[in-house]
Amino acid sequence: MQANNFKRLLLTSAIAGSLSACSSGGGGSKDSTPELLPYSPPPYSSFTTQTKDPTNFATRKSDAEDQEYDGMGYALEMINASSAYARGGTGKGVNVVVVDSGIDSTHIEFEKENGSSKAVAVSNSYSIFGAVRDNNAIRHGTMVAGVIAAQKDGNPYVEGESLNLHGVAYEAEIRAFEIPLGSGSGPYEPIDLADISITEDQFFSDIFNNTDTHGEIINMSFGYEGLITNYTRSEIEAAFPQFINTLKHTGESAADRPIYVLSAGNSHNDIDAFGNVVNASSPNLLAGLPYRFSEFDDHMIAVVAVDKNGVITSYSNRCGVAKSFCLAAPGGGATASDDFILSTIPDPDGADPNFDYYSGAAGTSFAAPLVSGALAILKQMFPTVGNDEIVDRLLDTANDEGIYADSNIYGHGLLDLNAATAPVGVTSLTTTSNLNGPSAPMGSTSITITGGALGDSLTNSLAAQNLTVFDSMGFPFQIAASSLIARPQWVPETSNLSHQQLTSDSGWQIRSGRDIDNGYRDRNFHPDMKQLPSRDYFAMQFTDPNTGRETFTGARANPGWFFGVYANTNLQPASTTRDDAFAAPWLQFARQGWSSGGALASGKQKLRFGVFRGEASWDQFSHDNTVEGHGALIEWAHQWRDSGISIQGGALSEQQSFLGLQTQGALGQNGSSNTWFSGLNAYWQMGTQWQGVLALYGGVTNPQIQNGLLSVNDELFSSSFAMGVSSRSMWQQGDQLGFYISQPLRIENGDAQLQVATGRTVDRQVTYEQLGLNLEPTAREVRVEMNYRFDMGMARASTSVHYVQNPGHNSQADNDAAATISVSLPLRF
């Protein structure tokens, strides 16, 4: 077989020109030198997890757009390569195979830090014909390789003296297969398939039988002249039986087949032997193969070229019948002197690194390697995604707006690495072992916390953890697991309810609370404060002076205010900053509703009982929410002359939550969670003016979460306490001075498990791991306060100072201190 048997194979570069130290332009006519295409495959050794956009994405993107980024010309900017770089896409660890005229593996843009080359010639096939492989011969292949993977070395750029650039996948590596190629010069002459010899067919079959062992992305910037529409399937199979069979990769799954990237051809507006202008409305023979062989649809891409204005070039074949597997990328314009793609050329002998190491050229030969480099970036970022899905993603995310909507010219549109490397559509959490199964959008998947029982336990347990979500195409993206928490609990500093209490001699007692915020919420605490509803409440109680029996009812009042030390002493909701510090804390999950009950008296003993139903309100600033609870409370109380004790027992049933925690979407659905609790209240007189009070509570909760990724142990133990001393009539009649210390509801022990996706396999199977979550907060909130209340004419004045250590049971939270002064008019019959 002679070398001229391959004269029909044409390089698809339209223009090639050299730069000198005083020139920055490129120009010329069709290159007459044979050249090779390089390719590089991915080895799967050093891949990193792909995450969604980092918080400094814009800065990283801007930093990537340096002089080296602009060195190639406009190409990288047009395809939005800097967005991929900002997301960590560089092609690292991926080999791209270049089947072309050969490469100069010693070029400075291919030299690694250890002195080896990132561009390796795998097979010097052309040498069997005795051809001399001088710099001119390997020029085309070296340029194609540079577009793909010229490294980002940070070498200085000196205007007018030197040039520096990097390829689209600048950390990828090149594996080059050298083949003999014709020049592409002369009149347009479609190949006659009858001239293809068995030897030629065998040659290409042998080459491509070896390429996919060196890389999964194979760049082919060459082709036979002649549009694919000029040939039938049977004619092609008769001419290339072995080559076609090799490209089919029979027996391999679509996910494992290598991806072939082919330049569509430069035949448009060519002149044939009869002087006719060629209308290249479709790609050439090789690039158009999937049109005749549907078996190639999922692993072949044809590439047409656009100029610096993003418009199809005058020379480029159009997508035409290949529109379903065709893409556009910058290739340089054939007529504008400053419209070309800059890339590497073989080093001139003895020359220092300068303009002579680079050249400008145009053609679909240089559009194709931009696509190959883009595929290398995707392969690095998504190493466990099948090659067929990688191809679909690059095509489906192309810019198809405006002029690119014309699929007959641009196919799927213009290559867009920003869209290709960002999540497509909504991201979801999957709950099954296969991506084809059900999933839940992240927008409807969350953990919502009402109240502070869990403190920082969940955010702390999830702080260093990631989980994998999948976009609408099934590509994995990592997010912080803590982002599942929709709204971390926050701690209000002061009470803005004006509590009133009036007691009559006939046994009636009326309590009310009025929201006196009056715009204060517009400025403080929480971004949604303006939208919080009023929390006015009303409670009424009657105690029969003769029998001691009690009847009570309340609306939006904490049911605990009818029990324990609130019922047996002069302690009132207004006595403490947290107005229910001495009440059973689980009652807060039904505070915004109604309660009713009574008491039976027998001597110095009372048996109180009550029922309640309502929405959760952890504090007076809580949002309306879907956390609802109902339950019952019973209490035995005994009073002595100077002291008293009461023992409480109760049950709370939360609807679709447990201890204020709700899950949605893929995490599961809350059922009815039951809490059984008990408490001890006590008070004692200390002299004539001072009184001590104590409240201790403990409860066990059985959470229910079904059909989701989150599971919780059968029982959670929680607690709260409050204690203090108060005086009455110290300095004036009816004044009150109090000192209190309290701990709000806190989970004391409990564990949960969160099953999170860690990734996927090439056959769309989802991999999981189970995270253990400790539901006990890292710290204990303790609130210390002092207040003084006294009459001031017709009004009642109150001053309060408090200090909170570890607010929200969070060891990382800043301790809080506040002082308040308020004045109110008391209720009067």
mmCIF file of C-alpha atoms in Angstrom, residues 436-737:
data_model
loop_
_atom_site.group_PDB
_atom_site.id
_atom_site.type_symbol
_atom_site.label_atom_id
_atom_site.label_comp_id
_atom_site.label_asym_id
_atom_site.label_seq_id
_atom_site.Cartn_x
_atom_site.Cartn_y
_atom_site.Cartn_z
ATOM 1 C CA ASN A 436 -35.319 6.242 36.400
ATOM 2 C CA GLY A 437 -37.306 5.933 39.629
ATOM 3 C CA PRO A 438 -39.178 8.628 41.558
ATOM 4 C CA SER A 439 -37.437 11.697 42.938
ATOM 5 C CA ALA A 440 -38.377 14.846 44.812
ATOM 6 C CA PRO A 441 -37.343 18.360 43.746
ATOM 7 C CA MET A 442 -35.020 20.125 46.132
ATOM 8 C CA GLY A 443 -37.487 22.997 46.276
ATOM 9 C CA SER A 444 -39.967 20.726 48.033
ATOM 10 C CA THR A 445 -37.432 18.804 50.130
ATOM 11 C CA SER A 446 -36.481 20.306 53.453
ATOM 12 C CA ILE A 447 -36.294 20.069 57.196
ATOM 13 C CA THR A 448 -38.259 22.859 58.867
ATOM 14 C CA ILE A 449 -37.688 23.518 62.545
ATOM 15 C CA THR A 450 -40.195 25.240 64.821
ATOM 16 C CA GLY A 451 -38.839 25.893 68.253
ATOM 17 C CA GLY A 452 -35.428 25.231 69.687
ATOM 18 C CA ALA A 453 -35.471 21.702 71.116
ATOM 19 C CA LEU A 454 -32.979 20.444 68.553
ATOM 20 C CA GLY A 455 -30.744 23.480 68.905
ATOM 21 C CA ASP A 456 -27.784 23.255 66.556
ATOM 22 C CA SER A 457 -27.763 19.446 66.507
ATOM 23 C CA LEU A 458 -28.827 19.018 62.901
ATOM 24 C CA THR A 459 -26.731 21.820 61.461
ATOM 25 C CA ASN A 460 -23.758 20.572 63.473
ATOM 26 C CA SER A 461 -24.234 16.937 62.388
ATOM 27 C CA LEU A 462 -24.590 17.957 58.748
ATOM 28 C CA ALA A 463 -21.986 20.724 58.746
ATOM 29 C CA ALA A 464 -19.159 18.731 57.191
ATOM 30 C CA GLN A 465 -21.373 16.487 55.086
ATOM 31 C CA ASN A 466 -22.325 16.671 51.441
ATOM 32 C CA LEU A 467 -25.045 14.953 49.540
ATOM 33 C CA THR A 468 -25.646 14.408 45.867
ATOM 34 C CA VAL A 469 -28.596 15.824 44.005
ATOM 35 C CA PHE A 470 -29.404 15.148 40.382
ATOM 36 C CA ASP A 471 -30.482 17.581 37.717
ATOM 37 C CA SER A 472 -33.208 16.826 35.196
ATOM 38 C CA MET A 473 -30.739 14.947 33.005
ATOM 39 C CA GLY A 474 -29.563 12.728 35.862
ATOM 40 C CA PHE A 475 -26.176 14.409 36.327
ATOM 41 C CA PRO A 476 -24.876 14.508 39.915
ATOM 42 C CA PHE A 477 -24.099 17.699 41.802
ATOM 43 C CA GLN A 478 -22.900 17.981 45.370
ATOM 44 C CA ILE A 479 -24.499 20.337 47.859
ATOM 45 C CA ALA A 480 -23.975 20.912 51.558
ATOM 46 C CA ALA A 481 -26.230 18.561 53.505
ATOM 47 C CA SER A 482 -26.989 21.416 55.923
ATOM 48 C CA SER A 483 -28.822 23.202 53.100
ATOM 49 C CA LEU A 484 -31.694 20.776 53.714
ATOM 50 C CA ILE A 485 -32.573 22.831 56.795
ATOM 51 C CA ALA A 486 -35.028 25.354 55.447
ATOM 52 C CA ARG A 487 -34.944 27.796 58.339
ATOM 53 C CA PRO A 488 -32.606 27.341 61.302
ATOM 54 C CA GLN A 489 -34.247 28.261 64.546
ATOM 55 C CA TRP A 490 -33.563 31.720 65.896
ATOM 56 C CA VAL A 491 -33.805 33.202 69.347
ATOM 57 C CA PRO A 492 -35.938 36.262 70.126
ATOM 58 C CA GLU A 493 -34.385 38.542 72.682
ATOM 59 C CA THR A 494 -37.336 40.052 74.479
ATOM 60 C CA SER A 495 -41.045 39.597 74.972
ATOM 61 C CA ASN A 496 -43.230 42.115 73.233
ATOM 62 C CA LEU A 497 -46.492 40.931 74.719
ATOM 63 C CA SER A 498 -48.051 43.162 77.313
ATOM 64 C CA HIS A 499 -49.441 40.718 79.887
ATOM 65 C CA GLN A 500 -52.368 41.771 82.043
ATOM 66 C CA GLN A 501 -53.998 39.983 84.935
ATOM 67 C CA LEU A 502 -57.063 40.895 86.976
ATOM 68 C CA THR A 503 -58.438 38.968 89.943
ATOM 69 C CA SER A 504 -61.787 39.634 91.568
ATOM 70 C CA ASP A 505 -63.048 38.767 95.029
ATOM 71 C CA SER A 506 -65.825 36.655 93.510
ATOM 72 C CA GLY A 507 -63.312 34.104 92.122
ATOM 73 C CA TRP A 508 -62.872 35.361 88.579
ATOM 74 C CA GLN A 509 -59.447 35.777 87.093
ATOM 75 C CA ILE A 510 -58.846 37.251 83.664
ATOM 76 C CA ARG A 511 -55.556 37.233 81.808
ATOM 77 C CA SER A 512 -54.815 38.861 78.507
ATOM 78 C CA GLY A 513 -51.840 39.629 76.360
ATOM 79 C CA ARG A 514 -51.609 42.328 73.766
ATOM 80 C CA ASP A 515 -49.006 42.524 71.024
ATOM 81 C CA ILE A 516 -47.401 45.919 71.549
ATOM 82 C CA ASP A 517 -44.741 45.520 68.876
ATOM 83 C CA ASN A 518 -46.093 48.517 66.934
ATOM 84 C CA GLY A 519 -43.570 48.388 64.119
ATOM 85 C CA TYR A 520 -40.649 47.176 66.211
ATOM 86 C CA ARG A 521 -40.662 43.955 64.192
ATOM 87 C CA ASP A 522 -40.105 46.003 61.048
ATOM 88 C CA ARG A 523 -36.564 46.710 62.138
ATOM 89 C CA ASN A 524 -35.292 43.843 64.210
ATOM 90 C CA PHE A 525 -34.641 40.160 64.599
ATOM 91 C CA HIS A 526 -35.974 38.556 61.481
ATOM 92 C CA PRO A 527 -36.390 39.436 57.771
ATOM 93 C CA ASP A 528 -40.002 38.259 57.771
ATOM 94 C CA MET A 529 -40.957 40.084 60.942
ATOM 95 C CA LYS A 530 -43.326 42.430 59.133
ATOM 96 C CA GLN A 531 -45.502 39.525 58.080
ATOM 97 C CA LEU A 532 -45.941 37.996 61.538
ATOM 98 C CA PRO A 533 -49.497 38.043 62.832
ATOM 99 C CA SER A 534 -50.597 39.512 66.128
ATOM 100 C CA ARG A 535 -50.328 37.143 69.099
ATOM 101 C CA ASP A 536 -52.966 38.696 71.378
ATOM 102 C CA TYR A 537 -54.416 36.140 73.792
ATOM 103 C CA PHE A 538 -57.223 35.887 76.296
ATOM 104 C CA ALA A 539 -57.720 33.526 79.247
ATOM 105 C CA MET A 540 -60.451 33.312 81.846
ATOM 106 C CA GLN A 541 -60.638 31.261 85.027
ATOM 107 C CA PHE A 542 -63.259 30.917 87.752
ATOM 108 C CA THR A 543 -62.541 29.448 91.182
ATOM 109 C CA ASP A 544 -65.544 28.713 93.362
ATOM 110 C CA PRO A 545 -64.801 30.398 96.700
ATOM 111 C CA ASN A 546 -66.785 27.729 98.559
ATOM 112 C CA THR A 547 -65.708 24.455 96.973
ATOM 113 C CA GLY A 548 -62.371 25.399 95.397
ATOM 114 C CA ARG A 549 -63.463 23.966 92.069
ATOM 115 C CA GLU A 550 -61.962 25.599 89.002
ATOM 116 C CA THR A 551 -63.101 26.138 85.460
ATOM 117 C CA PHE A 552 -60.834 27.719 82.858
ATOM 118 C CA THR A 553 -60.582 28.362 79.183
ATOM 119 C CA GLY A 554 -58.119 30.160 76.962
ATOM 120 C CA ALA A 555 -57.697 31.382 73.389
ATOM 121 C CA ARG A 556 -54.097 31.590 72.088
ATOM 122 C CA ALA A 557 -52.975 31.256 75.695
ATOM 123 C CA ASN A 558 -50.453 28.685 76.811
ATOM 124 C CA PRO A 559 -52.423 25.880 78.516
ATOM 125 C CA GLY A 560 -49.665 25.631 81.136
ATOM 126 C CA TRP A 561 -50.699 28.944 82.638
ATOM 127 C CA PHE A 562 -53.589 27.135 84.359
ATOM 128 C CA PHE A 563 -51.299 24.606 86.069
ATOM 129 C CA GLY A 564 -48.354 24.326 88.444
ATOM 130 C CA VAL A 565 -46.776 27.389 89.980
ATOM 131 C CA TYR A 566 -48.795 29.654 87.670
ATOM 132 C CA ALA A 567 -51.946 28.367 89.370
ATOM 133 C CA ASN A 568 -50.659 28.174 92.944
ATOM 134 C CA THR A 569 -48.470 31.261 93.384
ATOM 135 C CA ASN A 570 -48.247 34.902 92.400
ATOM 136 C CA LEU A 571 -46.007 33.932 89.442
ATOM 137 C CA GLN A 572 -47.416 35.392 86.230
ATOM 138 C CA PRO A 573 -46.451 35.054 82.527
ATOM 139 C CA ALA A 574 -45.010 38.563 82.733
ATOM 140 C CA SER A 575 -42.702 37.558 85.556
ATOM 141 C CA THR A 576 -40.113 36.168 83.115
ATOM 142 C CA THR A 577 -38.858 37.198 79.718
ATOM 143 C CA ARG A 578 -39.952 33.845 78.339
ATOM 144 C CA ASP A 579 -43.564 34.074 79.369
ATOM 145 C CA ASP A 580 -43.969 30.311 79.746
ATOM 146 C CA ALA A 581 -40.620 29.447 81.325
ATOM 147 C CA PHE A 582 -42.289 27.481 84.158
ATOM 148 C CA ALA A 583 -44.861 25.668 82.007
ATOM 149 C CA ALA A 584 -44.479 22.260 80.405
ATOM 150 C CA PRO A 585 -42.559 23.196 77.227
ATOM 151 C CA TRP A 586 -44.364 20.749 74.914
ATOM 152 C CA LEU A 587 -47.556 22.790 75.344
ATOM 153 C CA GLN A 588 -45.994 25.404 73.074
ATOM 154 C CA PHE A 589 -46.745 23.144 70.139
ATOM 155 C CA ALA A 590 -50.430 23.915 70.651
ATOM 156 C CA ARG A 591 -50.255 27.429 72.058
ATOM 157 C CA GLN A 592 -52.038 29.185 69.194
ATOM 158 C CA GLY A 593 -55.419 27.578 69.683
ATOM 159 C CA TRP A 594 -57.800 26.839 72.490
ATOM 160 C CA SER A 595 -57.610 25.124 75.859
ATOM 161 C CA SER A 596 -60.149 24.229 78.462
ATOM 162 C CA GLY A 597 -60.322 22.387 81.743
ATOM 163 C CA GLY A 598 -60.945 22.553 85.420
ATOM 164 C CA ALA A 599 -60.021 21.311 88.863
ATOM 165 C CA LEU A 600 -61.594 19.384 91.698
ATOM 166 C CA ALA A 601 -60.604 20.293 95.251
ATOM 167 C CA SER A 602 -60.393 18.088 98.310
ATOM 168 C CA GLY A 603 -58.978 19.806 101.321
ATOM 169 C CA LYS A 604 -55.497 21.023 100.481
ATOM 170 C CA GLN A 605 -55.325 18.942 97.352
ATOM 171 C CA LYS A 606 -56.473 19.639 93.858
ATOM 172 C CA LEU A 607 -56.772 17.510 90.780
ATOM 173 C CA ARG A 608 -56.510 19.611 87.663
ATOM 174 C CA PHE A 609 -57.134 18.454 84.135
ATOM 175 C CA GLY A 610 -57.285 20.127 80.762
ATOM 176 C CA VAL A 611 -57.359 19.529 77.043
ATOM 177 C CA PHE A 612 -55.899 21.666 74.286
ATOM 178 C CA ARG A 613 -55.537 21.961 70.540
ATOM 179 C CA GLY A 614 -53.723 24.508 68.431
ATOM 180 C CA GLU A 615 -50.822 25.474 66.231
ATOM 181 C CA ALA A 616 -47.280 25.639 67.442
ATOM 182 C CA SER A 617 -45.927 28.930 68.678
ATOM 183 C CA TRP A 618 -42.514 28.682 70.220
ATOM 184 C CA ASP A 619 -42.567 32.329 71.089
ATOM 185 C CA GLN A 620 -44.610 35.408 70.424
ATOM 186 C CA PHE A 621 -42.767 36.008 67.127
ATOM 187 C CA SER A 622 -43.374 32.604 65.579
ATOM 188 C CA HIS A 623 -44.763 32.262 62.091
ATOM 189 C CA ASP A 624 -48.073 30.720 61.321
ATOM 190 C CA ASN A 625 -47.192 27.181 60.413
ATOM 191 C CA THR A 626 -48.568 23.751 59.807
ATOM 192 C CA VAL A 627 -47.223 22.300 63.051
ATOM 193 C CA GLU A 628 -50.302 21.402 65.043
ATOM 194 C CA GLY A 629 -50.766 19.604 68.312
ATOM 195 C CA HIS A 630 -53.439 18.420 70.666
ATOM 196 C CA GLY A 631 -53.397 16.639 73.943
ATOM 197 C CA ALA A 632 -54.295 16.551 77.589
ATOM 198 C CA LEU A 633 -52.711 17.455 80.899
ATOM 199 C CA ILE A 634 -53.477 16.277 84.409
ATOM 200 C CA GLU A 635 -51.988 17.490 87.671
ATOM 201 C CA TRP A 636 -52.128 16.577 91.322
ATOM 202 C CA ALA A 637 -51.343 19.517 93.603
ATOM 203 C CA HIS A 638 -50.914 19.669 97.362
ATOM 204 C CA GLN A 639 -50.541 22.820 99.360
ATOM 205 C CA TRP A 640 -49.226 23.333 102.841
ATOM 206 C CA ARG A 641 -49.209 26.561 104.760
ATOM 207 C CA ASP A 642 -45.930 27.894 103.345
ATOM 208 C CA SER A 643 -45.247 25.612 100.434
ATOM 209 C CA GLY A 644 -46.783 23.451 97.742
ATOM 210 C CA ILE A 645 -45.986 20.776 95.227
ATOM 211 C CA SER A 646 -47.633 19.541 92.088
ATOM 212 C CA ILE A 647 -46.950 16.588 89.861
ATOM 213 C CA GLN A 648 -47.997 16.765 86.252
ATOM 214 C CA GLY A 649 -48.467 14.213 83.532
ATOM 215 C CA GLY A 650 -49.544 14.792 79.992
ATOM 216 C CA ALA A 651 -49.558 13.747 76.389
ATOM 217 C CA LEU A 652 -49.044 15.691 73.203
ATOM 218 C CA SER A 653 -49.834 14.426 69.740
ATOM 219 C CA GLU A 654 -48.142 16.477 67.005
ATOM 220 C CA GLN A 655 -49.581 16.319 63.547
ATOM 221 C CA GLN A 656 -46.913 15.918 60.855
ATOM 222 C CA SER A 657 -44.010 16.912 63.089
ATOM 223 C CA PHE A 658 -42.021 15.836 66.102
ATOM 224 C CA LEU A 659 -40.794 18.380 68.634
ATOM 225 C CA GLY A 660 -41.382 21.015 65.961
ATOM 226 C CA LEU A 661 -39.388 19.286 63.217
ATOM 227 C CA GLN A 662 -41.086 18.726 59.881
ATOM 228 C CA THR A 663 -39.769 16.919 56.834
ATOM 229 C CA GLN A 664 -40.874 17.264 53.251
ATOM 230 C CA GLY A 665 -40.193 15.687 49.903
ATOM 231 C CA ALA A 666 -37.563 12.985 49.648
ATOM 232 C CA LEU A 667 -36.797 13.128 53.372
ATOM 233 C CA GLY A 668 -40.149 11.559 54.170
ATOM 234 C CA GLN A 669 -43.486 12.522 55.594
ATOM 235 C CA ASN A 670 -44.143 13.035 59.282
ATOM 236 C CA GLY A 671 -46.885 11.009 60.832
ATOM 237 C CA SER A 672 -48.428 11.709 64.230
ATOM 238 C CA SER A 673 -45.688 11.847 66.850
ATOM 239 C CA ASN A 674 -46.598 11.307 70.477
ATOM 240 C CA THR A 675 -44.856 12.782 73.489
ATOM 241 C CA TRP A 676 -45.490 11.602 77.039
ATOM 242 C CA PHE A 677 -44.225 14.021 79.637
ATOM 243 C CA SER A 678 -44.197 14.611 83.344
ATOM 244 C CA GLY A 679 -43.199 17.448 85.577
ATOM 245 C CA LEU A 680 -42.609 18.553 89.126
ATOM 246 C CA ASN A 681 -43.543 22.043 90.289
ATOM 247 C CA ALA A 682 -42.868 23.387 93.767
ATOM 248 C CA TYR A 683 -42.914 26.645 95.674
ATOM 249 C CA TRP A 684 -41.955 27.664 99.185
ATOM 250 C CA GLN A 685 -42.137 30.792 101.248
ATOM 251 C CA MET A 686 -38.927 32.299 102.604
ATOM 252 C CA GLY A 687 -39.961 34.690 105.279
ATOM 253 C CA THR A 688 -42.763 37.136 104.781
ATOM 254 C CA GLN A 689 -41.682 38.622 101.460
ATOM 255 C CA TRP A 690 -39.696 36.056 99.477
ATOM 256 C CA GLN A 691 -40.903 32.996 97.610
ATOM 257 C CA GLY A 692 -38.971 30.317 95.729
ATOM 258 C CA VAL A 693 -40.344 28.515 92.668
ATOM 259 C CA LEU A 694 -39.161 25.457 90.759
ATOM 260 C CA ALA A 695 -40.280 23.578 87.654
ATOM 261 C CA LEU A 696 -38.640 20.423 86.263
ATOM 262 C CA TYR A 697 -39.875 18.580 83.166
ATOM 263 C CA GLY A 698 -38.933 15.506 81.195
ATOM 264 C CA GLY A 699 -40.576 13.846 78.224
ATOM 265 C CA VAL A 700 -40.231 10.973 75.801
ATOM 266 C CA THR A 701 -41.186 11.406 72.154
ATOM 267 C CA ASN A 702 -41.868 8.672 69.621
ATOM 268 C CA PRO A 703 -41.285 10.308 66.235
ATOM 269 C CA GLN A 704 -42.892 9.049 63.072
ATOM 270 C CA ILE A 705 -41.262 9.660 59.666
ATOM 271 C CA GLN A 706 -42.283 7.463 56.791
ATOM 272 C CA ASN A 707 -41.228 6.737 53.223
ATOM 273 C CA GLY A 708 -38.143 8.900 53.114
ATOM 274 C CA LEU A 709 -34.413 9.223 53.514
ATOM 275 C CA LEU A 710 -34.547 10.388 57.160
ATOM 276 C CA SER A 711 -35.239 8.004 60.009
ATOM 277 C CA VAL A 712 -35.207 8.667 63.754
ATOM 278 C CA ASN A 713 -34.712 6.320 66.676
ATOM 279 C CA ASP A 714 -37.804 5.140 68.464
ATOM 280 C CA GLU A 715 -37.490 7.426 71.477
ATOM 281 C CA LEU A 716 -36.147 10.911 72.128
ATOM 282 C CA PHE A 717 -35.758 12.276 75.654
ATOM 283 C CA SER A 718 -36.160 16.033 76.210
ATOM 284 C CA SER A 719 -36.206 18.314 79.207
ATOM 285 C CA SER A 720 -36.531 21.830 80.560
ATOM 286 C CA PHE A 721 -36.212 23.534 83.913
ATOM 287 C CA ALA A 722 -36.801 26.872 85.583
ATOM 288 C CA MET A 723 -36.220 28.151 89.079
ATOM 289 C CA GLY A 724 -36.176 31.479 90.843
ATOM 290 C CA VAL A 725 -37.026 33.636 93.773
ATOM 291 C CA SER A 726 -39.287 36.647 93.953
ATOM 292 C CA SER A 727 -40.296 39.175 96.547
ATOM 293 C CA ARG A 728 -43.457 41.142 97.007
ATOM 294 C CA SER A 729 -43.931 44.621 98.471
ATOM 295 C CA MET A 730 -40.266 45.273 99.008
ATOM 296 C CA TRP A 731 -40.212 49.024 98.576
ATOM 297 C CA GLN A 732 -43.820 49.820 97.851
ATOM 298 C CA GLN A 733 -47.115 48.066 98.098
ATOM 299 C CA GLY A 734 -47.528 45.470 95.366
ATOM 300 C CA ASP A 735 -44.092 45.752 93.782
ATOM 301 C CA GLN A 736 -42.302 42.576 92.677
ATOM 302 C CA LEU A 737 -38.578 41.807 92.375
#
